[in-house]
CSV table of C-alpha atoms and ligand atoms in Angstrom, one decimal:
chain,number,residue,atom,x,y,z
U,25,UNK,CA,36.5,-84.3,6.7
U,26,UNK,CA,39.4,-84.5,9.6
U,27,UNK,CA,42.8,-82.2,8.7
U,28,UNK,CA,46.0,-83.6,10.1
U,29,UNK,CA,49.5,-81.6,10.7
U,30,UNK,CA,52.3,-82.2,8.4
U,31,UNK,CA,54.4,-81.9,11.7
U,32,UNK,CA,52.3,-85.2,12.9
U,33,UNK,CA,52.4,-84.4,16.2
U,34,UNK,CA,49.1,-82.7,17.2
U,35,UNK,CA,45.3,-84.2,17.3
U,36,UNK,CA,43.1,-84.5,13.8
U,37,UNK,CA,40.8,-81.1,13.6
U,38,UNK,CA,37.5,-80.4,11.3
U,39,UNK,CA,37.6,-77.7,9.2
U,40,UNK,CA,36.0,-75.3,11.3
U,41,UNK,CA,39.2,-75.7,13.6
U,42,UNK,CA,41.8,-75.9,11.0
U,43,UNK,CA,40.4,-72.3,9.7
U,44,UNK,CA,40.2,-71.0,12.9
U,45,UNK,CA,43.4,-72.2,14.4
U,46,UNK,CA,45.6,-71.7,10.6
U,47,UNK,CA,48.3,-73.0,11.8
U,48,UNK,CA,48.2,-76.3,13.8
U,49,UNK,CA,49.6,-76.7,17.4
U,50,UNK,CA,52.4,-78.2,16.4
U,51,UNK,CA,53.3,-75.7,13.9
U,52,UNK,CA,52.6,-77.7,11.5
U,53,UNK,CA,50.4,-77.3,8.5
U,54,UNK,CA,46.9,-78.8,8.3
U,55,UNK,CA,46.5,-81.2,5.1
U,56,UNK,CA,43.3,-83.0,4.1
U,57,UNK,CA,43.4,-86.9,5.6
U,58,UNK,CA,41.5,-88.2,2.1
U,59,UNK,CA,41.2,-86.8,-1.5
U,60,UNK,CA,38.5,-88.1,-3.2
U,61,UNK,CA,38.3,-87.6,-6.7
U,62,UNK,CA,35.0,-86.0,-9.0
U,63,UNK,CA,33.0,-88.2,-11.4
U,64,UNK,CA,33.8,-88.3,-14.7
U,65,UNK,CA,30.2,-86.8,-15.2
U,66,UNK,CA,32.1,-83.8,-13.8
U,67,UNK,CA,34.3,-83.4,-16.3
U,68,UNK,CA,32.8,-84.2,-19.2
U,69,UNK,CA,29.8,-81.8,-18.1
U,70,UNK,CA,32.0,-79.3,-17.1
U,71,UNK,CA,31.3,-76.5,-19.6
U,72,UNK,CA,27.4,-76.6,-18.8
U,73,UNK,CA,27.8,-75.9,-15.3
U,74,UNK,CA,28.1,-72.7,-13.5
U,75,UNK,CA,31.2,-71.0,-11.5
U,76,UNK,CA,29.2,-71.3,-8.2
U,77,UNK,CA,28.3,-75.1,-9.0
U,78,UNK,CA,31.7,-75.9,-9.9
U,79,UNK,CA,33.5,-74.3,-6.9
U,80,UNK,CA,30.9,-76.2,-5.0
U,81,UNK,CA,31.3,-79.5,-6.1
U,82,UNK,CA,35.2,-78.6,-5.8
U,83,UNK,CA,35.4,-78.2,-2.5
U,84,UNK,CA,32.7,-79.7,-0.8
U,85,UNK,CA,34.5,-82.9,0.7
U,86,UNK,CA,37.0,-80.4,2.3
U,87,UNK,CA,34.5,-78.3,4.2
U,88,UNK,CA,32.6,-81.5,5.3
U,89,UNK,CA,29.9,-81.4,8.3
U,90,UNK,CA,31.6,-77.8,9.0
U,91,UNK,CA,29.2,-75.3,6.8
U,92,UNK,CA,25.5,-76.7,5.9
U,93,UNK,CA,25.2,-76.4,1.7
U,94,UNK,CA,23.0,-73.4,1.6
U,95,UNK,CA,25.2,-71.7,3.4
U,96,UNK,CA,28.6,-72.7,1.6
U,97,UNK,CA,27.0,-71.6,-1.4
U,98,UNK,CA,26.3,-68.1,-0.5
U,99,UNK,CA,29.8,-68.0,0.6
U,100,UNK,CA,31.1,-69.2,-2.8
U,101,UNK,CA,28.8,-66.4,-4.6
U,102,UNK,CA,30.3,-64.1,-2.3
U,103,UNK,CA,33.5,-65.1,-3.2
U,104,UNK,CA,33.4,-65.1,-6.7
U,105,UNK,CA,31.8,-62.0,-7.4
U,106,UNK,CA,34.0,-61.4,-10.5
U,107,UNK,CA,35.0,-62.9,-13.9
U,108,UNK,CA,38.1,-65.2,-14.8
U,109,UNK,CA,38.8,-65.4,-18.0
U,110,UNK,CA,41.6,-66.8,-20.4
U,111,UNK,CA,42.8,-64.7,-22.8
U,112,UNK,CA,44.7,-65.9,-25.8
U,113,UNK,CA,48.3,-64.2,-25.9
U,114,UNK,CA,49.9,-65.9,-28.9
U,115,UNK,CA,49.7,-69.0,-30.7
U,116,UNK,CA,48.3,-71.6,-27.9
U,117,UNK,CA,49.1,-69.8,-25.6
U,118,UNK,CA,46.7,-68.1,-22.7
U,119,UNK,CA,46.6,-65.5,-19.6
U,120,UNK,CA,44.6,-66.8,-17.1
U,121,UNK,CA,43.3,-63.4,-15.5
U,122,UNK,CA,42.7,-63.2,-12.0
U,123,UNK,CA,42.8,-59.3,-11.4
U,124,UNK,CA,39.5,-58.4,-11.8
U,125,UNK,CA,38.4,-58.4,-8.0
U,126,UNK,CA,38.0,-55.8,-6.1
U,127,UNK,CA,42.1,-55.5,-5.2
U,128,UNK,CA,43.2,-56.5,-8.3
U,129,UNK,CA,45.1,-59.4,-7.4
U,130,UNK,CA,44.2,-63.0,-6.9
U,131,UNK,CA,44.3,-63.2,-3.5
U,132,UNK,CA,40.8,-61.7,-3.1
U,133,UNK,CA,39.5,-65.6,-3.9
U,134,UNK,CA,41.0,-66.7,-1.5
U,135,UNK,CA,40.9,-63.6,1.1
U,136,UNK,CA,37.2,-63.2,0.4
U,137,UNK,CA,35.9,-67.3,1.1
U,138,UNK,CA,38.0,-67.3,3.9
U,139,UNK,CA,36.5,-64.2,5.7
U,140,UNK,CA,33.0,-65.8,5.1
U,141,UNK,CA,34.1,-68.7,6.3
U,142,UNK,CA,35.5,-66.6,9.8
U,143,UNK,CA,32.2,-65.1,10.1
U,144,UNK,CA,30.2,-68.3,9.4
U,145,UNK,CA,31.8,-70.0,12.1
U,146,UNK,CA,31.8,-66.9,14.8
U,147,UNK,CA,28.0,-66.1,13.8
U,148,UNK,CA,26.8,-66.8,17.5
U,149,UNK,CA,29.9,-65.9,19.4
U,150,UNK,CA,30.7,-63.0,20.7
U,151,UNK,CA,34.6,-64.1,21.7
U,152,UNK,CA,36.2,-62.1,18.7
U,153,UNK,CA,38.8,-63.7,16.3
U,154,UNK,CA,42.1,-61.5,15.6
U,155,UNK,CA,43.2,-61.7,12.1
U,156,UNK,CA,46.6,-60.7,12.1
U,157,UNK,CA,48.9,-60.3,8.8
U,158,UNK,CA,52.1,-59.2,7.5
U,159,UNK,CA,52.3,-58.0,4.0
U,160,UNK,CA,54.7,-57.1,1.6
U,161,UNK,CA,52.2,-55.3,-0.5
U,162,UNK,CA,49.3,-57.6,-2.4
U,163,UNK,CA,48.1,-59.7,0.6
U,164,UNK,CA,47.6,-56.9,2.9
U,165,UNK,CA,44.8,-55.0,0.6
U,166,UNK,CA,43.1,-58.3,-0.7
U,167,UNK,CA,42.6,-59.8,3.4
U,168,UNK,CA,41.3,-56.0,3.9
U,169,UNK,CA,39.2,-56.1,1.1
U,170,UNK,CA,37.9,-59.0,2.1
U,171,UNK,CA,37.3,-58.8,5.5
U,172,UNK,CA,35.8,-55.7,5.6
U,173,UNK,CA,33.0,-55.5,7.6
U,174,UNK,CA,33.0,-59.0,8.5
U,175,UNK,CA,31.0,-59.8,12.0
U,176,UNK,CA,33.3,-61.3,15.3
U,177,UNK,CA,36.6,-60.5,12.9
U,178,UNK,CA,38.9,-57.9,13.6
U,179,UNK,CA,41.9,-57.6,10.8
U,180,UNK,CA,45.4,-56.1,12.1
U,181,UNK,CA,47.4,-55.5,8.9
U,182,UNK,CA,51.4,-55.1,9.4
U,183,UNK,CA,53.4,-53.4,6.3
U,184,UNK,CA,57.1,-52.3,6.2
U,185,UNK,CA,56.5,-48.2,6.2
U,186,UNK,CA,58.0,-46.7,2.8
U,187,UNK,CA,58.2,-50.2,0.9
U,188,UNK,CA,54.8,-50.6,-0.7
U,189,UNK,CA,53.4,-49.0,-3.3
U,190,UNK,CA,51.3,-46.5,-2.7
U,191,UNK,CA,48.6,-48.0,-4.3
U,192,UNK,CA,49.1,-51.1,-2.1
U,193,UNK,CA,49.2,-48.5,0.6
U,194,UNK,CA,45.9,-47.3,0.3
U,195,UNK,CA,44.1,-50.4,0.0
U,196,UNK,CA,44.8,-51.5,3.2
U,197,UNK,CA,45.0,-48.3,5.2
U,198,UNK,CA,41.4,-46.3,3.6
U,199,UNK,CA,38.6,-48.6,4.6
U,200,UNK,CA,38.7,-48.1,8.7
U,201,UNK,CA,35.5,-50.4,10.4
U,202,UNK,CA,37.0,-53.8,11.6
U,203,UNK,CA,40.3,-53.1,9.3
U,204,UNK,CA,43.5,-51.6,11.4
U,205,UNK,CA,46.8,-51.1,9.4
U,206,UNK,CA,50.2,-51.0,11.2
U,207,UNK,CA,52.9,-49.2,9.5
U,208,UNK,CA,56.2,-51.0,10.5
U,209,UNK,CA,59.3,-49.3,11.3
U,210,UNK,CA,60.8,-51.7,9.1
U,211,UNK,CA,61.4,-54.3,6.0
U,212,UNK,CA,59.0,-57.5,5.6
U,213,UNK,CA,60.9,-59.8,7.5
U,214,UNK,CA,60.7,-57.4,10.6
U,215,UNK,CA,57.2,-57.4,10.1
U,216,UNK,CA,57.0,-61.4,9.6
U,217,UNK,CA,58.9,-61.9,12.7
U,218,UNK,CA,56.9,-59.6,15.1
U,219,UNK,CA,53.9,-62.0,13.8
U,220,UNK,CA,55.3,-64.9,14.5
U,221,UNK,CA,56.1,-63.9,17.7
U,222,UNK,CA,52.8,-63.0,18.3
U,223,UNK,CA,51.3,-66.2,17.4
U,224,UNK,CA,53.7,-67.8,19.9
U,225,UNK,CA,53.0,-65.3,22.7
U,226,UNK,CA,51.2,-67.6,25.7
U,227,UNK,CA,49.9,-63.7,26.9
U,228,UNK,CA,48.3,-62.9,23.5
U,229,UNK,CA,46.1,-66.8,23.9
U,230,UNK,CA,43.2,-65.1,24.6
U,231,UNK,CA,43.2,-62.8,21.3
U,232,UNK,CA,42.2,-66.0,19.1
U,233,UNK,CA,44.8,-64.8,17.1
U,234,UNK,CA,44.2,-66.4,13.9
U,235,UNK,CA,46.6,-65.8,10.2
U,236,UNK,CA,45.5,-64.9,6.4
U,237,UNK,CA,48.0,-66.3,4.6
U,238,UNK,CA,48.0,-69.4,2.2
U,239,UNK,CA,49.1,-71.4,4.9
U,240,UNK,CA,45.3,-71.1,6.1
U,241,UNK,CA,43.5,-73.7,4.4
U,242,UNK,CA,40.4,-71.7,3.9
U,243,UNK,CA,42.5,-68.8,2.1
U,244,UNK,CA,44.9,-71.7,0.2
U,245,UNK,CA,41.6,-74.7,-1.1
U,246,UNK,CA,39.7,-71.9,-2.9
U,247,UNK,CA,42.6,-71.3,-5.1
U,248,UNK,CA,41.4,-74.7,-7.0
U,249,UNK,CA,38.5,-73.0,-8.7
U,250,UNK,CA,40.2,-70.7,-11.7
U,251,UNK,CA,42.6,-74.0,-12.4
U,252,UNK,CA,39.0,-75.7,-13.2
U,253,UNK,CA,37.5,-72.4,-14.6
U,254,UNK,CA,41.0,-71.9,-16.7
U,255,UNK,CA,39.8,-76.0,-18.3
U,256,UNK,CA,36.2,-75.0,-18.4
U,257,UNK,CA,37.5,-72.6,-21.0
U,258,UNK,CA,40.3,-74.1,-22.8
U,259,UNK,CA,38.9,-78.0,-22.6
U,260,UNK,CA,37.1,-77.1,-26.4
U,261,UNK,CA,40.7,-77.2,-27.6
U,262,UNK,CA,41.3,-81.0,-26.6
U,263,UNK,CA,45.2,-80.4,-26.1
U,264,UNK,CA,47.1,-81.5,-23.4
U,265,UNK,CA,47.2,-78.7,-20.9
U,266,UNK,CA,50.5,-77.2,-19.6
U,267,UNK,CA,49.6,-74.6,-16.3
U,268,UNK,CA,52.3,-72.1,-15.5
U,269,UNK,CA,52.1,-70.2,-11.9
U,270,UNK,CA,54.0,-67.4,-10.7
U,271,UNK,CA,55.1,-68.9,-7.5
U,272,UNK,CA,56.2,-66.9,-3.9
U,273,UNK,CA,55.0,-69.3,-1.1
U,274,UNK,CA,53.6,-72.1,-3.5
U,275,UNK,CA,49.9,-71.8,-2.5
U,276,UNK,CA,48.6,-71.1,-6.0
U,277,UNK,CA,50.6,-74.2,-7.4
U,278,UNK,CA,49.6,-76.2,-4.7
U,279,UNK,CA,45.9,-75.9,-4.8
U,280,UNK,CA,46.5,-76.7,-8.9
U,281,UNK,CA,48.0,-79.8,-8.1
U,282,UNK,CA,44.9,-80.4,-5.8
U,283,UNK,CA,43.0,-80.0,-8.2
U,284,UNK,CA,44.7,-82.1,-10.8
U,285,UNK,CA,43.9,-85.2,-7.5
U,286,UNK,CA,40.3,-84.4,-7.7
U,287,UNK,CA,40.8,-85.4,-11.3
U,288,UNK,CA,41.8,-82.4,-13.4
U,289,UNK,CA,43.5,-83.1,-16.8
U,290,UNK,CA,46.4,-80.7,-16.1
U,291,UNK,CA,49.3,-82.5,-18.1
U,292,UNK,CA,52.0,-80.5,-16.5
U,293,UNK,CA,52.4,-77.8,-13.9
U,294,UNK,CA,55.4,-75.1,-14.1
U,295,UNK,CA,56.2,-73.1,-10.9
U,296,UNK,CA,57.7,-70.2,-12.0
U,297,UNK,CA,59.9,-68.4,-9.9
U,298,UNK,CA,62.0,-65.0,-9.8
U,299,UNK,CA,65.7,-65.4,-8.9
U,300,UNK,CA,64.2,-67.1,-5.4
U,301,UNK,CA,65.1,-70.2,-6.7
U,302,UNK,CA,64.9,-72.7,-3.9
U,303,UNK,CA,62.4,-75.1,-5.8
U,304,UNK,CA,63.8,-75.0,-8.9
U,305,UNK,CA,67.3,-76.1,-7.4
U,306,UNK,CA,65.4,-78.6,-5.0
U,307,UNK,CA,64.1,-80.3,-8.5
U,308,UNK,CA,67.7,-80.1,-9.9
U,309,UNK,CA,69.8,-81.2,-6.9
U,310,UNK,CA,67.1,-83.5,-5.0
U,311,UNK,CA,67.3,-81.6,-1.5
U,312,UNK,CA,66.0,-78.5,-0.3
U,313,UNK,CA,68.0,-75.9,0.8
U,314,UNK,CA,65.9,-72.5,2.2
U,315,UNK,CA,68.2,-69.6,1.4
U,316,UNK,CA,67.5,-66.3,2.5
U,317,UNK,CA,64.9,-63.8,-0.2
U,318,UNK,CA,66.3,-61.4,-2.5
U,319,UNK,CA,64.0,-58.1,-3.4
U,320,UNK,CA,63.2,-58.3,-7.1
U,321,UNK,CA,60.5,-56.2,-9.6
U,322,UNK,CA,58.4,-59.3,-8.6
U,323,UNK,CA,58.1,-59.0,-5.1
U,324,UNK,CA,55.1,-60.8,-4.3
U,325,UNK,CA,56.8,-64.1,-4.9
U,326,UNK,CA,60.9,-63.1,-2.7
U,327,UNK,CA,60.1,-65.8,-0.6
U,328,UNK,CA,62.8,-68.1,0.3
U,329,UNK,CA,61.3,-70.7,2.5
U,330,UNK,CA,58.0,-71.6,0.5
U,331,UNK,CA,55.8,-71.9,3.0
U,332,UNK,CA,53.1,-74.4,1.6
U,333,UNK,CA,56.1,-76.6,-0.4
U,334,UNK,CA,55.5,-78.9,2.3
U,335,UNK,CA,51.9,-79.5,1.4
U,336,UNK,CA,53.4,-80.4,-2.5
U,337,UNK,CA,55.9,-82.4,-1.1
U,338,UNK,CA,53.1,-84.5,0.4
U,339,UNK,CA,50.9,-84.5,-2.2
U,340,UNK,CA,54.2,-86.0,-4.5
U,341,UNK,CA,54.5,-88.1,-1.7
U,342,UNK,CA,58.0,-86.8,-1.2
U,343,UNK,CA,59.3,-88.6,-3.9
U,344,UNK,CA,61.1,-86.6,-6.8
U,345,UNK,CA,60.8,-89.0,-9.3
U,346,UNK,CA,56.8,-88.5,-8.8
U,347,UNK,CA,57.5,-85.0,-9.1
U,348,UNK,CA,59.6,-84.6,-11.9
U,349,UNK,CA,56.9,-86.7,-13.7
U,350,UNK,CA,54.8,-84.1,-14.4
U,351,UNK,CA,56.0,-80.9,-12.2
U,352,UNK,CA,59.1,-78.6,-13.8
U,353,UNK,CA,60.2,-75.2,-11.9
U,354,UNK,CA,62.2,-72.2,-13.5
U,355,UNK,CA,64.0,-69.5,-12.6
U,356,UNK,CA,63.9,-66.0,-14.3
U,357,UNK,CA,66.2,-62.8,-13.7
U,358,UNK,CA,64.8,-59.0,-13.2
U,359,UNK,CA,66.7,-58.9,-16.4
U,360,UNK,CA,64.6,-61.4,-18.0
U,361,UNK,CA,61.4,-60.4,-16.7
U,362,UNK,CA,61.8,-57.1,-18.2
U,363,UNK,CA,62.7,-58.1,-21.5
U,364,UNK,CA,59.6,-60.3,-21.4
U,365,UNK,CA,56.8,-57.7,-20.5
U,366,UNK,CA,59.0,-55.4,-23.7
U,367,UNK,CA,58.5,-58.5,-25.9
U,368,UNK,CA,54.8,-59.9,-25.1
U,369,UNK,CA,54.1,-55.9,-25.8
U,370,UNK,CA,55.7,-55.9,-29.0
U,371,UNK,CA,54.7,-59.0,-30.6
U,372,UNK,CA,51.1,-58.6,-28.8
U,373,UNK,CA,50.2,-55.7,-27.3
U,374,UNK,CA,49.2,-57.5,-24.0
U,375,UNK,CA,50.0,-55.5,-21.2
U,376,UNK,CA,51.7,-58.1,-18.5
U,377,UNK,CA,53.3,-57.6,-15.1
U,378,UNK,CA,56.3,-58.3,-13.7
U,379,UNK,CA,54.7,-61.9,-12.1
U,380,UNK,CA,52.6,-62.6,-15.2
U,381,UNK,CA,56.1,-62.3,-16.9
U,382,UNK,CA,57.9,-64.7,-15.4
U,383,UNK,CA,54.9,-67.3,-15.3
U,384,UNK,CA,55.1,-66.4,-19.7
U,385,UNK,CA,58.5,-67.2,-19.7
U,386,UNK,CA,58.1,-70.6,-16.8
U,387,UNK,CA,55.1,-71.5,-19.9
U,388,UNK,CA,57.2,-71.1,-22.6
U,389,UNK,CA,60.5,-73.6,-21.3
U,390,UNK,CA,58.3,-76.4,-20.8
U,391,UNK,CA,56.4,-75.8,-23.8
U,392,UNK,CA,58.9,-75.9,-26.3
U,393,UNK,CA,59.0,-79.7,-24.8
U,394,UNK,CA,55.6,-80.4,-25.5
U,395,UNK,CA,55.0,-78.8,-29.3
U,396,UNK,CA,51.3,-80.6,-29.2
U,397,UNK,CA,50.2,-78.5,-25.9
U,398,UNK,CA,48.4,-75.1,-25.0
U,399,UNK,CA,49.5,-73.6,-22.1
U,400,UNK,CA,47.5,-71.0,-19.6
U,401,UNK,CA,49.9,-68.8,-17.3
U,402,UNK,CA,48.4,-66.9,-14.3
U,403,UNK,CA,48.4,-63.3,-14.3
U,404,UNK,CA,48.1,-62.9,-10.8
U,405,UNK,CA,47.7,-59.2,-10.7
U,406,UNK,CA,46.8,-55.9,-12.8
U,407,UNK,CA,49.4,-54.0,-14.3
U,408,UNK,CA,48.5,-51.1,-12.6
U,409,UNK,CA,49.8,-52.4,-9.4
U,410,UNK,CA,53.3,-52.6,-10.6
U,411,UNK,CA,52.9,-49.2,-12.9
U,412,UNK,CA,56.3,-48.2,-11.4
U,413,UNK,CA,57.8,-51.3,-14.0
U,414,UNK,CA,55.4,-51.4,-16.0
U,415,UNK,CA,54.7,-47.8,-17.7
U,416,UNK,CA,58.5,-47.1,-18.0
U,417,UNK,CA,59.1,-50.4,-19.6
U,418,UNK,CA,56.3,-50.2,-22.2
U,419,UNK,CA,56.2,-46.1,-22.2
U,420,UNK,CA,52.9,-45.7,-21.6
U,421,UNK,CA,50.4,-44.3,-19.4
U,422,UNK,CA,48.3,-47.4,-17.2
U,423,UNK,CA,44.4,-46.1,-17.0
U,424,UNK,CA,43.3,-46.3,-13.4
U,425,UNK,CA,40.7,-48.9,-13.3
U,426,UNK,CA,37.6,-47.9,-11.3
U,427,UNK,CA,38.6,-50.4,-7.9
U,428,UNK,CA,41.8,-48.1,-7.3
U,429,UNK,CA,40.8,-44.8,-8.0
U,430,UNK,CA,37.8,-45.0,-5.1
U,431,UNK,CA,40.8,-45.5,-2.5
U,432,UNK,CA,42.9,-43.0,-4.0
U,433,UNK,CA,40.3,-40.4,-2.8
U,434,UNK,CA,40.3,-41.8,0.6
U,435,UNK,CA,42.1,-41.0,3.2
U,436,UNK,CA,45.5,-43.5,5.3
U,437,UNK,CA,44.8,-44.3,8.3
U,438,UNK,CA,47.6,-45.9,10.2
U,439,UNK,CA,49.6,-46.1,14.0
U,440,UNK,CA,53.5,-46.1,13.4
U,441,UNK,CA,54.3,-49.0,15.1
U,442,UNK,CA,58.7,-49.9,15.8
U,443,UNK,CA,59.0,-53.6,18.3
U,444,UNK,CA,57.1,-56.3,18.9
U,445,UNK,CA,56.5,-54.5,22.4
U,446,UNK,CA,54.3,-51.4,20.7
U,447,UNK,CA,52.2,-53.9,18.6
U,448,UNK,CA,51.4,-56.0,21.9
U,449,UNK,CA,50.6,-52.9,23.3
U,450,UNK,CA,48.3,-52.2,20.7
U,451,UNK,CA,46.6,-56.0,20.6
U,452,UNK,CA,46.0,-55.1,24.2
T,528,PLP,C1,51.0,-63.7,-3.7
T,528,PLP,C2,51.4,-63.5,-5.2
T,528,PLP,C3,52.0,-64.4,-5.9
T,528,PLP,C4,52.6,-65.7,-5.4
T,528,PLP,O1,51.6,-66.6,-5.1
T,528,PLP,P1,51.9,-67.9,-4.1
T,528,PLP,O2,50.6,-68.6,-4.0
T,528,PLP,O3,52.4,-67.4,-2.8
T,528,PLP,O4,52.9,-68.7,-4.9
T,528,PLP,C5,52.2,-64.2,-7.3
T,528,PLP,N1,51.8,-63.0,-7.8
T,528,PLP,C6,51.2,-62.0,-7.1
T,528,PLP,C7,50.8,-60.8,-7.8
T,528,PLP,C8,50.9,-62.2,-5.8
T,528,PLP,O5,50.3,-61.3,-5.1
C-alpha cells in the first residue's frame, strides 16, 4: 500500500514511512492511494468474529508489506486491550463508549497501535525516534499512556502550565521512563506553535522528530474499529444507522467515513461540533473559512482549522453535493451542552460529558429526519475527566475509577519550559 500527500507535491511512501515521517515533506497529509472494500462475507459474518479479527481484516490493506500478520496482530491485541460497548440511552438511541482504556479517553486506540507500530519499525535500530506533542489536556496522557515504555521511542509532551486539569495533569507528568512532560509558559496555541517550529527546524533533522496527533495515519486508521464494533452490536436491530461524533480536528469522523468505503452500512454521519463551527458553516455556505478557536466546557474539540477535514474533503471527493448526501454537521453552545448533560440525567440517569453532549444533541437533529433510524453517539471520554462540569451540573460526587486514582498517588514530574529556544535546548 503506497500513501500519497494531499499537498501532491512530494514522492508516494509505504506505511512504514508515512508513520514515521507523520506529516509528509510537503506538509501535506498522507492519504491511502486505493480503498478497497470487505466482502460481503464480512458483513454478514460480522457478529461471529472477534475484536482482534475484525480490526485485522479492517486495516490490513493499509499496513501492506510494512508489518508481517503475526506481528500486526499482536499489535492489535495490544491495542485493544479494553471493551467498547454501546449502551442504550433512550428510545434508539446509543452511547458508543470509548473510555474504558487505560486514560479514559479514546485516544488510547489510536495512541496505543501507533506506539506499537513506532517500536515495530525501530526494533533493530538504534537511531531513536522523538515523539513530540502538544496537548490541550486528553491527547497528552493517552500518547503517554501509550508509549510508555516503548523501545527506540522517546515521547516529549508540551502542555499550557495551569490549563489542564489536574487529572490530565498527572497522566502525562507521573509515569517518567521514556515519557518527558514540558509545562509551557503558556496557552495551547503557544505550545502548537513551538512544535511546529520544531518540526520545521533544519537543526532538529537529526532528532527523527516524528508527531502523535490524528494527522499520523497510524494514530488516525485505528479509529475505524469501534465504528465496526459500534455495527457489530447494533446490526441485530436492522435499522438504518445514524453515527454522531464529537468532532475537534475531524480524525474520529474521518476514519468513520473510512470505514463506511470499506463497506460499512453507516446511513449518515453527524460531526458534532461545540461553537467551533467551521464545518458546519462550510456545509451551509459551500466554502471554508478557518476562523480562529474559542475555549469552551468542551475543549478537546476548540479547534478551528480541522486538521484532517482535508482527508474528508477527499474522500467526498470535494464535492458538497457528495457530502451533503449523507454527511450533516451541527453546532451546539456551552449553554446547550449543559442543559443536555442536566436532561440526559434526568430523563436517564446516564452520566454524559461535555463532548458526549454535544455528539447527543448532533444525534438527535438528524434524527428527528430519519424517525425509522437508531443512532450511536461517541462518548469520547469519562465523566470523570471533565468532573469540574460534570459534578456541579448533575450535583453529585464522580467515583474515581481505578486508572486515575494509581496516578493521583504518583508524583509530577515536569521542566518549566517559556520559548521555543528552552525546548531546543532541551531536544539537545
Ligand atoms: C480529541 C477529542 C475529541 C475530538 O476528536 P477528533 O478526532 O479530533 O475530532 C472529542 N472528544 C474528546 C474527549 C477528545 O479527547
Amino acid at each position: 500500500m503506497q500513501y500519497f500527500s494531499l499537498n501532491k507535491k512530494a514522492p508516494r511512501v509505504d506505511f512504514q514511512e508515512a508513520v514515521v515521517r507523520g506529516l509528509a515533506p510537503d506538509r501535506g497529509l498522507y492519504f491511502p492511494e486505493t480503498i478497497t472494500p470487505l466482502p460481503h462475507s464480512f458483513f454478514q459474518n460480522i457478529e461471529n468474529l472477534t475484536h482482534e479479527e475484525i480490526a485485522f481484516t479492517t486495516i490490513k490493506q493499509f499496513v501492506g508489506d510494512a508489518i508481517p500478520e503475526t506481528e500486526l496482530k499482536h499489535i492489535i491485541t495490544e491495542t485493544l486491550c479494553f471493551d467498547f460497548p454501546c449502551v442504550p440511552v433512550e428510545d434508539n438511541v446509543f452511547s458508543l463508549e470509548l473510555f474504558h482504556g487505560p486514560t479514559m479517553a479514546f485516544k488510547d486506540v489510536g495512541a496505543r497501535f501507533m506506539s506499537r507500530c513506532l517500536g515495530y519499525f525501530n526494533r533493530n535500530s538504534n537511531k531513536k525516534v522523538t515523539v513530540l506533542v502538544a496537548t490541550s489536556g486528553d491527547t497528552g496522557g493517552a500518547v503517554a499512556s501509550g508509549f510508555l515504555g516503548v523501545k527506540g521511542v522517546e515521547v516529549i509532551i508540551l502542555y499550557p502550565s495551569g490549563k489542564i486539569s489536574e487529572i490530565q495533569e498527572r497522566q502525562l507528568t507521573t509515569l517518567g521512563q521514556n515519557i518527558k512532560a514540558l509545562e509551557v509558559d503558556g496557552v495551547f496555541d503557544d505550545c502548537q506553535d513551538m512544535v511546529k517550529k520544531a518540526f520545521l527546524d533544519d537543526r532538529l533533522k537529526h532528532k527523527n522528530l516524528t508527531s502523535a496527533n490524528s494527522i499520523n495515519i497510524a494514530r488516525w486508521l485505528p479509529q475505524m474499529f469501534y465504528i465496526f464494533f459500534a455495527y457489530q452490536q447494533l446490526k441485530k436491530r436492522n435499522k438504518p444507522l445514524i453515527v454522531s461524533c464529537p468532532s475537534g480536528n475531524f480524525g474520529n469522523i474521518c476514519a468513520g467515513i473510512m470505514a463506511k468505503r470499506l463497506g460499512l452500512p453507516i446511513a449518515h454521519f453527524v460531526a458534532s461540533t461545540n461553537v467551533n463551527d467551521t464545518v458546519p458553516r462550510f456545509l451551509e455556505a459551500g466554502h471554508y473559512e478557518p476562523k480562529a478557536s474559542i475555549a469552551t466546557i468542551s475543549n478537546a474539540m476548540d479547534v478551528g482549522n480541522p486538521s484532517n477535514f482535508i482527508r474528508i474533503q477527499q474522500l467526498y471527493r470535494f464535492d458538497l453535493k457528495e457530502f451533503q448526501k449523507d454527511f450533516s454537521s451541527y453546532s451546539f453552545s456551552d449553554t446547550e451542552t449543559e442543559k443536555a448533560i442536566q436532561d440526559i440525567y434526568a430523563r436517564t440517569k446516564y452520566i454524559t460529558e461535555p463532548h458526549g453532549a454535544v455528539g447527543y444533541l448532533g444525534l438527535k437533529k438528524e434524527m428527528a429526519k430519519h424517525p425509522d433510524s437508531i443512532g450511536v453517539f461517541l462518548e469520547t471520554a469519562h465523566p470523570i475527566k471533565f468532573l469540574d462540569v460534570v459534578e456541579p451540573l448533575l450535583d453529585l460526587k464522580l467515583p474515581i475509577p481505578k486508572q486515575i486514582e494509581s496516578v493521583l498517588e504518583k508524583e509530577k514530574v515536569s521542566v518549566k519550559i517559556k520559548t521555543y529556544e528552552t525546548l531546543k535546548q532541551f531536544l539537545d
